[in-house]
Amino acid sequence: MERTFSIIKPDAVKAGKAGKILARIEEAGFRLVAVRQRHLTKAQAEGFYHVHQARPFFGSLVEFMTSGPCITLVLEKNGAIASLRELMGATDPAKAAAGTIRKDFAESIEANAIHGSDGPETAAFEIGYFFAGLELGSGS
């Protein structure tokens, strides 16, 4: 079993789409290991997206991610990382495949409804950033 991290972003939560997105995730065979709604502070968003700090979109990304509540998730499934990325679709919803979360629920390339880890190292960092070990249980 592999674990990955995901965020249902503020745009999707505000639009009342979080339940439908969670349902899609569960229908795709993911087990919800940890789920928590939170409203990120500027410092939390900057720390989470630190890898993008030098990019021109960093400021607007932090502002967007602190604009309202989001839902952070730890998900488990065989091949979880690749499977979630396929389910999410392309970052730009206009380029996302039909039936993907971003095609069906995202508003734009920035307000794109969902985040998912892009690799094992990223997933480990992202899970640890938001969830303490005791919150995750044994995985059984």
Coordinates of C-alpha atoms in Angstrom, one line a residue:
M1 CA 0.0 0.0 0.0
E2 CA 1.2 3.5 -0.8
R3 CA 0.2 6.7 0.8
T4 CA -0.2 10.1 -0.8
F5 CA -1.3 13.6 0.2
S6 CA -4.0 15.7 -1.2
I7 CA -5.7 19.1 -0.6
I8 CA -9.2 20.0 -1.7
K9 CA -8.4 23.6 -2.3
P10 CA -10.4 26.7 -1.1
D11 CA -12.1 27.2 -4.5
A12 CA -13.7 23.8 -4.4
V13 CA -14.6 24.0 -0.7
K14 CA -16.2 27.5 -1.2
A15 CA -18.2 26.2 -4.2
G16 CA -19.6 23.2 -2.2
K17 CA -17.8 20.6 -4.3
A18 CA -15.7 19.0 -1.5
G19 CA -18.2 16.2 -0.9
K20 CA -18.4 15.3 -4.6
I21 CA -14.6 15.3 -4.9
L22 CA -14.2 13.1 -1.8
A23 CA -16.8 10.7 -3.3
R24 CA -14.8 10.5 -6.5
I25 CA -11.6 9.7 -4.5
E26 CA -13.4 6.9 -2.5
E27 CA -15.0 5.6 -5.7
A28 CA -11.6 5.3 -7.2
G29 CA -10.6 2.9 -4.4
F30 CA -8.7 5.2 -2.1
R31 CA -8.9 4.7 1.7
L32 CA -9.1 7.9 3.7
V33 CA -6.3 7.6 6.3
A34 CA -6.7 11.2 7.7
V35 CA -9.0 14.0 6.8
R36 CA -8.9 17.5 8.3
Q37 CA -10.5 20.8 7.3
R38 CA -8.2 23.8 8.1
H39 CA -7.7 27.4 7.1
L40 CA -4.1 27.9 6.2
T41 CA -2.1 30.8 7.6
K42 CA 0.2 32.7 5.4
A43 CA 3.2 31.1 7.1
Q44 CA 1.7 27.6 6.7
A45 CA 1.1 28.2 3.0
E46 CA 4.5 29.7 2.4
G47 CA 6.1 26.7 4.1
F48 CA 4.1 24.2 2.2
Y49 CA 4.8 25.8 -1.2
H50 CA 8.4 26.7 -0.4
V51 CA 9.7 24.9 -3.5
H52 CA 7.9 27.5 -5.6
Q53 CA 9.2 30.5 -3.7
A54 CA 11.3 31.9 -6.6
R55 CA 8.5 31.5 -9.1
P56 CA 6.4 34.5 -10.2
F57 CA 3.1 32.9 -9.1
F58 CA 4.2 32.2 -5.5
G59 CA 2.5 35.3 -3.9
S60 CA -0.8 34.7 -5.7
L61 CA -0.6 31.0 -4.8
V62 CA -0.1 31.7 -1.1
E63 CA -2.9 34.3 -1.2
F64 CA -5.3 31.8 -2.9
M65 CA -4.5 29.0 -0.5
T66 CA -5.2 31.2 2.5
S67 CA -8.4 32.6 1.0
G68 CA -10.7 30.1 2.8
P69 CA -10.8 26.7 4.3
C70 CA -9.3 23.7 2.5
I71 CA -9.4 20.0 3.3
T72 CA -6.2 18.1 3.8
L73 CA -6.1 14.3 3.1
V74 CA -3.9 11.4 3.5
L75 CA -5.0 8.7 1.1
E76 CA -3.9 5.0 0.7
K77 CA -4.1 2.6 -2.2
N78 CA -1.8 0.5 -4.3
G79 CA 0.0 3.0 -6.6
A80 CA -1.7 5.9 -4.8
I81 CA 0.5 8.7 -6.1
A82 CA 0.1 7.9 -9.8
S83 CA -3.5 6.9 -9.4
L84 CA -4.5 10.2 -7.7
R85 CA -2.6 12.3 -10.3
E86 CA -4.5 10.5 -13.1
L87 CA -7.8 11.0 -11.2
M88 CA -7.0 14.7 -10.7
G89 CA -6.2 15.5 -14.4
A90 CA -3.9 18.1 -15.8
T91 CA -3.2 21.3 -13.8
D92 CA -5.0 23.4 -16.4
P93 CA -8.6 22.2 -16.4
A94 CA -9.0 23.2 -20.0
K95 CA -6.4 20.5 -20.8
A96 CA -7.6 17.9 -18.4
A97 CA -9.2 14.7 -19.6
A98 CA -12.9 14.2 -19.4
G99 CA -14.0 12.7 -16.2
T100 CA -11.1 14.0 -14.1
I101 CA -11.6 16.0 -11.0
R102 CA -10.1 19.2 -12.5
K103 CA -12.1 18.9 -15.7
D104 CA -15.3 18.6 -13.8
F105 CA -14.7 20.9 -10.8
A106 CA -11.8 23.3 -11.4
E107 CA -12.3 27.0 -12.4
S108 CA -8.8 27.8 -13.7
I109 CA -5.2 26.8 -13.8
E110 CA -4.7 28.3 -10.3
A111 CA -8.2 27.6 -8.8
N112 CA -7.9 24.0 -9.9
A113 CA -9.8 22.3 -7.0
I114 CA -7.2 19.8 -5.8
H115 CA -3.6 19.2 -5.1
G116 CA -1.8 15.8 -5.0
S117 CA 1.7 14.8 -4.3
D118 CA 3.9 14.3 -7.4
G119 CA 6.3 11.6 -6.0
P120 CA 7.1 9.5 -2.9
E121 CA 9.5 12.1 -1.4
T122 CA 7.0 14.9 -1.9
A123 CA 4.2 12.8 -0.4
A124 CA 6.3 12.0 2.7
F125 CA 7.1 15.7 3.2
E126 CA 3.5 16.8 2.6
I127 CA 2.0 14.2 4.9
G128 CA 4.4 15.0 7.7
Y129 CA 3.9 18.8 7.2
F130 CA 0.2 18.5 8.0
F131 CA -0.3 15.3 10.0
A132 CA 1.4 14.1 13.1
G133 CA 2.2 10.4 13.2
L134 CA -0.5 9.7 15.9
E135 CA -3.1 11.1 13.6
L136 CA -2.3 8.5 10.9
G137 CA -2.7 5.3 12.8
S138 CA -1.0 2.0 11.9
G139 CA -2.4 1.8 8.4
S140 CA -4.4 -1.3 9.2

